[in-house]
Structure formats: structure tokens, C-alpha cells
Tab-separated table of C-alpha atoms in Angstrom:
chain	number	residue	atom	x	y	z
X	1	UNK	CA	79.838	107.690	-33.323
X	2	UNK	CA	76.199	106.094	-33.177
X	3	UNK	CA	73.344	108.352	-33.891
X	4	UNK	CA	71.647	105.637	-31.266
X	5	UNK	CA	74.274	106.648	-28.605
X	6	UNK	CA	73.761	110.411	-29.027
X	7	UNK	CA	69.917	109.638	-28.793
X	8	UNK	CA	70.044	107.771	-25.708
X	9	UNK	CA	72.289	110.159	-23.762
X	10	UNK	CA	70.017	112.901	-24.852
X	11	UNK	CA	66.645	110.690	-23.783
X	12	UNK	CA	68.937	110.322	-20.388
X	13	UNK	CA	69.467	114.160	-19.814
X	14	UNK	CA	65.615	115.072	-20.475
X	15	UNK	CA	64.828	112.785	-17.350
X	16	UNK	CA	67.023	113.514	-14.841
X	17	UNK	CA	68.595	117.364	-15.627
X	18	UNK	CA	66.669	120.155	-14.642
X	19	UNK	CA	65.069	121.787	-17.583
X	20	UNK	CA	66.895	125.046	-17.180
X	21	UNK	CA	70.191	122.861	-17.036
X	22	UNK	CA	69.525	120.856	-20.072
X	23	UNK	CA	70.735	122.438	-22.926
X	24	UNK	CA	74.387	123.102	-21.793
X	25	UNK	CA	74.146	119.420	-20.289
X	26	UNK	CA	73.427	117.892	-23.255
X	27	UNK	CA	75.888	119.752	-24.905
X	28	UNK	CA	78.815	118.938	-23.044
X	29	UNK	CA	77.549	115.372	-22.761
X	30	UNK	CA	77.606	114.578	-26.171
X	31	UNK	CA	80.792	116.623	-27.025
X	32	UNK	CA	82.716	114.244	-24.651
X	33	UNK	CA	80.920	110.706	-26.042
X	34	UNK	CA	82.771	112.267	-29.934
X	35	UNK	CA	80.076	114.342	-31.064
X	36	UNK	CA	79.901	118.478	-32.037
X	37	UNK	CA	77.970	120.441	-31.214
X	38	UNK	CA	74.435	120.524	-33.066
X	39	UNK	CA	72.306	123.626	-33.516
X	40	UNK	CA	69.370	123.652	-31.230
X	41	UNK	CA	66.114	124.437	-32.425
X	42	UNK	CA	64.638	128.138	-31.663
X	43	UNK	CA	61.549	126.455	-30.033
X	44	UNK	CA	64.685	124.514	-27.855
X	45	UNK	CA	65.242	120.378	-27.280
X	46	UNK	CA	61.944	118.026	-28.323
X	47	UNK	CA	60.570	116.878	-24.846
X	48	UNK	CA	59.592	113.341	-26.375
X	49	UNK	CA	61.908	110.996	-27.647
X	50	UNK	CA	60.142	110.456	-31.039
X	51	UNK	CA	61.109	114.157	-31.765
X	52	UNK	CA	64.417	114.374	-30.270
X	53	UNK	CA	65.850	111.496	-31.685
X	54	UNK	CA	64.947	112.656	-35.143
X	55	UNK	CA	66.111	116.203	-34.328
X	56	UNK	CA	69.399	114.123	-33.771
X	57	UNK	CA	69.288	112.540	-36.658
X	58	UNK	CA	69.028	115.968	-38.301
X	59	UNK	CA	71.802	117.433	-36.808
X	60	UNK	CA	74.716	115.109	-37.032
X	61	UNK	CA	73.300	113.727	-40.533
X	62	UNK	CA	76.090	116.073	-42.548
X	63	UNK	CA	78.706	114.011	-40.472
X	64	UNK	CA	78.541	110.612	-42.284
């Protein structure tokens, strides 16, 4: 699976899922696009993309 795709669904559910929602949302989203589950950070999901897409990066590098 593409670290890009798991980005851009995440960048998708920050805009449009209400902020209490999110973090089961994003779960289940990327579970069904292939990807596990990742460990979210204690201070929860980075609000920009800069951050979450390298949080991403983080947490599905041990899968290559």
C-alpha cells in the first residue's frame, strides 16, 4: 500500500470528520484501503498535513 494513499485519506478525514469522530474514522478508513492500525500519538492526530503525513510515515515505516 502507498504511504501517499494513507496520507491523503488521512488529510481527507481531518477536513470533513468531526474532530471527536476522527480518530476511529481514520482508523477504520485506512484498515479497509490495506493498512493496520498505527499507534496514535498521546498528544492525538497532527492537525496539518506536514505533520501528519510524516507521523504516517512513522507508523507504517516497519511495514516495508
Amino acid at each position: 500500500m502507498s504511504k501517499t494513499l494513507a496520507a491523503e485519506i488521512a488529510e481527507r478525514v481531518l477536513k470533513v470528520v468531526n474532530p471527536a469522530n476522527r480518530l476511529p474514522v481514520l482508523s477504520d478508513a485506512l484498515r479497509k484501503h490495506g493498512f493496520g492500525s498505527a499507534t496514535i500519538p498521546a498528544d492525538g492526530l497532527p492537525a496539518d498535513r506536514a505533520a501528519l503525513v510524516a507521523w504516517l510515515l512513522a507508523a507504517y515505516a516497519a511495514g516495508d
